[in-house]
Short mmCIF file of C-alpha atoms in Angstrom, two decimals:
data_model
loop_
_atom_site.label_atom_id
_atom_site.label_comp_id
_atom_site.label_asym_id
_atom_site.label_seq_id
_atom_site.Cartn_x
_atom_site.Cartn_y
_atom_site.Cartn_z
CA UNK Z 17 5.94 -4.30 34.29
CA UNK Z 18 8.62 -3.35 36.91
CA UNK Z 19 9.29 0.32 37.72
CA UNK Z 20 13.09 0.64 38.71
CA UNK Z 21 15.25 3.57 39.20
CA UNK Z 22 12.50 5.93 37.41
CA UNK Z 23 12.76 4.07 34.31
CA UNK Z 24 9.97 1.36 33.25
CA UNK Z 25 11.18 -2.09 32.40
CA UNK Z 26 8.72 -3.90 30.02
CA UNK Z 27 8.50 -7.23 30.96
CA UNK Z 28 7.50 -10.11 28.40
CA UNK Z 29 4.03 -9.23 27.82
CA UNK Z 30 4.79 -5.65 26.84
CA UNK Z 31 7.94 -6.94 24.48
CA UNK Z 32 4.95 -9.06 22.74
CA UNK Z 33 3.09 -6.76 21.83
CA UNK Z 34 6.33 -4.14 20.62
CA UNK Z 35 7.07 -7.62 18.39
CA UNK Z 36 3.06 -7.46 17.27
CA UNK Z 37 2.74 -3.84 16.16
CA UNK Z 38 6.79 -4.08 14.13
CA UNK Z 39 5.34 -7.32 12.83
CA UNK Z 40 1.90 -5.65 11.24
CA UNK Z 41 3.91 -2.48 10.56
CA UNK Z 42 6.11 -4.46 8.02
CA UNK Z 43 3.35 -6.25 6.43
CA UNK Z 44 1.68 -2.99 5.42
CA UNK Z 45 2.36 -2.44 1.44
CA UNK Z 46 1.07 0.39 -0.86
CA UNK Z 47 -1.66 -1.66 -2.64
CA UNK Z 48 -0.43 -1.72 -6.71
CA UNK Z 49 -2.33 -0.16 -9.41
CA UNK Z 50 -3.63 -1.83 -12.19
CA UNK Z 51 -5.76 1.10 -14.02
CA UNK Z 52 -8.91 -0.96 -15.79
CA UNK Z 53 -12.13 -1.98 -14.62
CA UNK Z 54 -13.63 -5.48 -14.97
CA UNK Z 55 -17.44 -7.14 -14.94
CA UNK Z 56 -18.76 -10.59 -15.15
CA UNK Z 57 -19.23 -11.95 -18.41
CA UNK Z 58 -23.17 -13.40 -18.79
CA UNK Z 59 -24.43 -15.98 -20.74
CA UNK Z 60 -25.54 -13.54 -22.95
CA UNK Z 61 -21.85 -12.33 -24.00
CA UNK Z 62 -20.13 -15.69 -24.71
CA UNK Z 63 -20.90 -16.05 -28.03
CA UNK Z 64 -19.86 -12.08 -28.74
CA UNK Z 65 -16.80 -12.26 -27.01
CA UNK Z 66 -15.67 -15.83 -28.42
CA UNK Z 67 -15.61 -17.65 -25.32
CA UNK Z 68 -15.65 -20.93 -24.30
CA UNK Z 69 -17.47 -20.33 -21.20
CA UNK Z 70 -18.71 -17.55 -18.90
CA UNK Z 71 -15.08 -17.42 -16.73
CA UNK Z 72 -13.55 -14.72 -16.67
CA UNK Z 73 -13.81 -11.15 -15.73
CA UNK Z 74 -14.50 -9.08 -19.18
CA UNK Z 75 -12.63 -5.69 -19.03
CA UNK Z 76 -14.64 -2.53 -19.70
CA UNK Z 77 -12.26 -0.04 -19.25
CA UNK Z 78 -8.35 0.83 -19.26
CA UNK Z 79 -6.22 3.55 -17.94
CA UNK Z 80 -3.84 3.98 -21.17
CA UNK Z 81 -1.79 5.87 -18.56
CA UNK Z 82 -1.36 2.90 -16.03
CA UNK Z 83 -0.28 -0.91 -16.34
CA UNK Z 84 -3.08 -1.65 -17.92
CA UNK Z 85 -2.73 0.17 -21.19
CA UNK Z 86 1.10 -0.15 -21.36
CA UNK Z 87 1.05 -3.79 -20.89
CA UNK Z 88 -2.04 -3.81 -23.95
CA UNK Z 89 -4.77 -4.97 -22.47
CA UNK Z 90 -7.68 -3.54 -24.33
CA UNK Z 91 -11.64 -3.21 -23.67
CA UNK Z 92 -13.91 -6.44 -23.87
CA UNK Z 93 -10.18 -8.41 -23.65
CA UNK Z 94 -11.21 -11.41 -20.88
CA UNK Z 95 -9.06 -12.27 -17.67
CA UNK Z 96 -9.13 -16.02 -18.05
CA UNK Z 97 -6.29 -16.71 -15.77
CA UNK Z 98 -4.11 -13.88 -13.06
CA UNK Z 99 -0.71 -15.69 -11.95
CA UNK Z 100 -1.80 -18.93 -13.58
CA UNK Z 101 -5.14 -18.15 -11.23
CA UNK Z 102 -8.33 -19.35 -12.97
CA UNK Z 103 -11.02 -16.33 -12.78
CA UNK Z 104 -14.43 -17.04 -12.11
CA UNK Z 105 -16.07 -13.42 -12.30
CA UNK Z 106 -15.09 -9.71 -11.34
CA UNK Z 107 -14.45 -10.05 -7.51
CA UNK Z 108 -12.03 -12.91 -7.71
CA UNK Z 109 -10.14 -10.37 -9.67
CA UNK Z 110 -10.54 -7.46 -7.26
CA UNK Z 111 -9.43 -8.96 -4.40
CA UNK Z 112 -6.51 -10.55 -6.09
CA UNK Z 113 -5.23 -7.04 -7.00
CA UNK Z 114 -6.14 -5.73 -3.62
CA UNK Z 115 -3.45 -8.41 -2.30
CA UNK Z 116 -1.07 -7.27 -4.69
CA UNK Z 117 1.53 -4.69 -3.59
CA UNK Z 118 2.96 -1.87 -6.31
CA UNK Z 119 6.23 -2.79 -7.93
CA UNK Z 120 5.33 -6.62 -8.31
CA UNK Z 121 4.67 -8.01 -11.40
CA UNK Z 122 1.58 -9.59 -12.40
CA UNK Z 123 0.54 -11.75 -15.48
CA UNK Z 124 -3.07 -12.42 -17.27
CA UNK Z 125 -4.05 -14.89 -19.63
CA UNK Z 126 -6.96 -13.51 -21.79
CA UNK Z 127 -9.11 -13.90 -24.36
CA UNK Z 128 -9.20 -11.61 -27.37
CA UNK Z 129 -11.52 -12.30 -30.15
CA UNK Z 130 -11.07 -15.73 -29.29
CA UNK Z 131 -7.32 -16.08 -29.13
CA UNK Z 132 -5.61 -16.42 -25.95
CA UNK Z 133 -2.43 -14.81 -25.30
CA UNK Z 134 -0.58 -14.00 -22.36
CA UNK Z 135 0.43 -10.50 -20.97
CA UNK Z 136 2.49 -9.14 -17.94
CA UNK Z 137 3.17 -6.11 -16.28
CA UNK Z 138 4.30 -4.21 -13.27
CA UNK Z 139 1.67 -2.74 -10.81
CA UNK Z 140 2.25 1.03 -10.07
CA UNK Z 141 1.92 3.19 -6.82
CA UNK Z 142 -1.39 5.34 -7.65
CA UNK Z 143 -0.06 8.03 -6.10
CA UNK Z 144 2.98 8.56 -7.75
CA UNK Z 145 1.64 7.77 -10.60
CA UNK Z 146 -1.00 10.59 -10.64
CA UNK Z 147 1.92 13.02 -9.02
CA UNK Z 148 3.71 12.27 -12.76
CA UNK Z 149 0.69 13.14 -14.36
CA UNK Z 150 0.09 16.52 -12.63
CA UNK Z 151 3.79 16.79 -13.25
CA UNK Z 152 2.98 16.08 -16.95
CA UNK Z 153 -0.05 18.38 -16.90
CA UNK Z 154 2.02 21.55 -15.37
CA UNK Z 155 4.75 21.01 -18.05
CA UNK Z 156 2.77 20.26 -21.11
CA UNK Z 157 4.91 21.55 -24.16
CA UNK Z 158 2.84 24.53 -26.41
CA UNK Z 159 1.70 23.47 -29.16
CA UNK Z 160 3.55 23.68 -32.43
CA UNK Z 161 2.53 27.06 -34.76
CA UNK Z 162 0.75 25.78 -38.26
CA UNK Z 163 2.21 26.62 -41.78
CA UNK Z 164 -1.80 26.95 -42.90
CA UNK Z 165 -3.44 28.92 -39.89
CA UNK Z 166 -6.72 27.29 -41.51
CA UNK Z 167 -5.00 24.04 -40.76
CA UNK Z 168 -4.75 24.39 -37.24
CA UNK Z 169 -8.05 25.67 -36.42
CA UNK Z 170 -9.55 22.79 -37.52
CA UNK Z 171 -10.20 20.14 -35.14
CA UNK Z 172 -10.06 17.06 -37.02
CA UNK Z 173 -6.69 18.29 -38.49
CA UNK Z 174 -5.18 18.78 -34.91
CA UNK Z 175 -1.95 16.93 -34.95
CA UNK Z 176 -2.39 14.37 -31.58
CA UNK Z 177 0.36 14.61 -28.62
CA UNK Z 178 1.56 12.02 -26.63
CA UNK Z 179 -0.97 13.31 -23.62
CA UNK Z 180 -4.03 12.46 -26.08
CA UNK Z 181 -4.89 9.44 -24.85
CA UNK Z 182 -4.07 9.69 -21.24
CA UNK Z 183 -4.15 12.59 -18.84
CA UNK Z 184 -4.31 15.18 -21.09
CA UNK Z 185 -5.38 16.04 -24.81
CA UNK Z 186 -4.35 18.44 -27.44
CA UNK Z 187 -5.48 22.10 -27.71
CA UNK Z 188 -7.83 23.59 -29.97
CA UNK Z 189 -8.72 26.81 -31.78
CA UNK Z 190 -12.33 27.53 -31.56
CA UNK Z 191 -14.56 29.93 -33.89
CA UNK Z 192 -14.56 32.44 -31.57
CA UNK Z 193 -12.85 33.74 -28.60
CA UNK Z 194 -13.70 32.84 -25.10
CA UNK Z 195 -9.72 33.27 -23.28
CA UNK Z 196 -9.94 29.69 -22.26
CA UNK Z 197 -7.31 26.89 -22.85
CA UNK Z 198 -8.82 23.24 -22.62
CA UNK Z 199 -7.54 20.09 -22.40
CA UNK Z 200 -9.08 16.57 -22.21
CA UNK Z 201 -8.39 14.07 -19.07
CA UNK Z 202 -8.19 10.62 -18.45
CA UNK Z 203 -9.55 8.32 -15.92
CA UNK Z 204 -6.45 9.08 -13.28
CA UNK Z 205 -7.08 13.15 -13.08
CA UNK Z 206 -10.47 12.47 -13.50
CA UNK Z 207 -10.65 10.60 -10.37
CA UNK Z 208 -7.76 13.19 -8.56
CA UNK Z 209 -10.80 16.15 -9.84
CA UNK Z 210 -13.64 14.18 -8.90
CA UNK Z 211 -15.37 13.79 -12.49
CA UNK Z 212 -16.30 10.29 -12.73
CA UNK Z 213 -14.79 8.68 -15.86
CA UNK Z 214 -12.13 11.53 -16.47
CA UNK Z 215 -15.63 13.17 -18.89
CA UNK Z 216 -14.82 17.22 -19.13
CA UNK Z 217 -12.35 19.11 -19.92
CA UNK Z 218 -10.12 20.79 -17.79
CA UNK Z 219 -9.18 24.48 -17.57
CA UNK Z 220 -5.15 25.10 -17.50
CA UNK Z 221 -5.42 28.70 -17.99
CA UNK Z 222 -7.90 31.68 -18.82
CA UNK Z 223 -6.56 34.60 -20.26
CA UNK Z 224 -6.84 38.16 -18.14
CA UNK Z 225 -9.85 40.43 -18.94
CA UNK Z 226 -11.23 37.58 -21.89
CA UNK Z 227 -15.04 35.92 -21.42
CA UNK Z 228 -13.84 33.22 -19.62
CA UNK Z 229 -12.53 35.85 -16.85
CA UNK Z 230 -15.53 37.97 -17.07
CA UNK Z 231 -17.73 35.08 -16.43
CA UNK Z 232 -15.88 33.76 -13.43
CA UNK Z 233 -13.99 30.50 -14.98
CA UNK Z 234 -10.84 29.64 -13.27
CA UNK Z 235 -8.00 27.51 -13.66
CA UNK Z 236 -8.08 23.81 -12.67
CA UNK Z 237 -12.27 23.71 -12.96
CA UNK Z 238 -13.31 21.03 -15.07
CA UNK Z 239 -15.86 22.15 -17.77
CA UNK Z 240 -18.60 18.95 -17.74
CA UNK Z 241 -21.53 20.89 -19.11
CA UNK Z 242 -22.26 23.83 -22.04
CA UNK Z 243 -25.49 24.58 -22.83
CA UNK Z 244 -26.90 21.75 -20.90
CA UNK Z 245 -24.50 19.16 -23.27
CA UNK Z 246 -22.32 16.77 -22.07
CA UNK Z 247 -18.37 18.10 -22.51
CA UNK Z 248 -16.65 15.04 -23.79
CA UNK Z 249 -13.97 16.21 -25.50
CA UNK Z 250 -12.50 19.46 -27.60
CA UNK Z 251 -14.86 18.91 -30.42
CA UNK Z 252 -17.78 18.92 -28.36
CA UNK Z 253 -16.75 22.73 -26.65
CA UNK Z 254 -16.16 24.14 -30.16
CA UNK Z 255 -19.28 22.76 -31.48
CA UNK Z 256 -20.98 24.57 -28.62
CA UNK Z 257 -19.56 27.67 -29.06
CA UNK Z 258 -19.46 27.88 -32.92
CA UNK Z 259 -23.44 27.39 -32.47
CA UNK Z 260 -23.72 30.42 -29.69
CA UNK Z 261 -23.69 32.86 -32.78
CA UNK Z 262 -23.44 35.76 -29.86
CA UNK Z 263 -25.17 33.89 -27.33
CA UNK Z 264 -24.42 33.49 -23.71
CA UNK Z 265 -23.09 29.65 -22.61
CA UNK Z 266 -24.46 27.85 -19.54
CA UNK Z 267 -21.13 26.36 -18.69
CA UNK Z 268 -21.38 23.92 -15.87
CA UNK Z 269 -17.64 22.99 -13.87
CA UNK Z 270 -16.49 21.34 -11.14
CA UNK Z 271 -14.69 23.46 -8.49
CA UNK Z 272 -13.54 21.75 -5.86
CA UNK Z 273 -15.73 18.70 -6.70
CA UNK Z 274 -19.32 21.04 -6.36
CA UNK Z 275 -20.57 21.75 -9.44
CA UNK Z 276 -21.24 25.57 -10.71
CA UNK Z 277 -22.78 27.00 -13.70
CA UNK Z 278 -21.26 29.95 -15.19
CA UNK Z 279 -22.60 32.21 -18.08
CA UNK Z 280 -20.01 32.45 -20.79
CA UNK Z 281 -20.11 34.93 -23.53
CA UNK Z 282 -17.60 34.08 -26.66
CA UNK Z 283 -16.34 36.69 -28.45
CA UNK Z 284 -17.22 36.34 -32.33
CA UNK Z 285 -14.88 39.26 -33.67
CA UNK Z 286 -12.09 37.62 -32.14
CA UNK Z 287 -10.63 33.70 -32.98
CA UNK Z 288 -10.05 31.44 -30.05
#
């Protein structure tokens, strides 16, 4: 390197290594986004699934939000084959997708039930695919009123939204009044909350000077726990506060990924 007239020249070494770091610089991708998760398939399962052998990578679960559930795969469907690839087990398949940038397109031959077919799809950015989502989340339309108010306090009469299998899930109407409004999530703001599996049910809003505000619940916790039960779903909350009968609720939630139990008191003279 050769100082001259207060300016340094780079001589061939340092022009290498300019050309090195552009080079590695371009060959950085955002890794795509599939949205299911895969094991191996064991002896055990061939005969269940309808194999022919124990290739493959058996899918357990699928982001219905993501590639994965738009394109159709489904759970127990088996990766035989990724870009005419033949897979051997659950790693194979990992890495391949690891290699995989978003925006390119990918295509699986599985088994279903026995039948082969072939499926393809695009892989996503994860970010900006769980940006849409929050998106989605903040500007979730209200639910439509009832013609029978009996109608629409019942949960399995709860007309399903396009957010019920994905991010989020539909509203309910519980026996009695806690100032909370719940909704379910999926896998992708499950993982952006820290609940593993997208299990609980997240808080959007709680209503001033209600139970929920008295006993400290806040929007964006994630309810995972009443009464020391698991919160899948809406059903499971208004199951747990239909049976408080006056009762306090041990409700535990996530805030800010460190959990936090909260004692909720529902209002009975009131309808949620």
């Amino acid at each position: 390197m050769v100082l001259a007239l207060g300016f340094i020249v780079p001589g061939r070494g340092f022009a290498a290594l300019v050309r090195g770091q552009s080079a590695r610089a371009a060959t950085r991708v955002t890794p795509g986004y599939l949205g299911i998760d895969v094991r191996d398939v064991s002896d055990d399962e061939i005969a269940a699934l309808k194999l022919k052998g124990a290739r493959g990578a058996e899918i357990i679960r699928v982001d219905h939000d993501g590639p994965a559930g738009k394109m159709g795969l489904r759970e127990h469907d088996v990766v035989v084959q990724m870009n005419g690839a033949v897979i051997d087990g659950q790693e194979q398949i990992r890495r391949l997708l690891r290699e995989i940038a978003a925006g390119r397109t990918v295509t699986f031959l599985v088994s279903r039930n026995g039948q082969e077919m072939t499926l393809t799809a695009q892989l996503a950015d994860k970010s900006e695919l769980e940006r849409q989502a929050w998106e989605q989340h903040l500007t979730a339309p209200a639910p439509q009123p009832a013609q029978d108010p009996s109608v629409a306090a019942s949960p399995a009469a709860t007309p399903a939204t396009k957010y019920s299998k994905g991010f989020l899930g539909t509203i309910l109407m519980t026996p009695s009044y806690t100032g909370l409004t719940l909704e379910r999530m999926g896998p992708q703001l499950g993982d952006f909350f820290g609940v593993p599996k997208g299990t609980g049910l997240l808080v959007k809003s709680v209503d001033n000077n209600s139970p929920a505000s008295a006993a400290g619940l806040k929007a964006g916790d994630v309810v995972v726990k009443a009464d020391t039960k698991a919160v899948g779903n809406l059903a499971d909350w208004a199951k747990v506060v239909r049976e408080s009968k006056g009762k306090p609720v041990a409700v535990v939630v996530l805030r800010n990924r460190q959990e936090k139990t909260l004692s909720l008191m529902p209002d009975p003279k009131k309808r949620g």
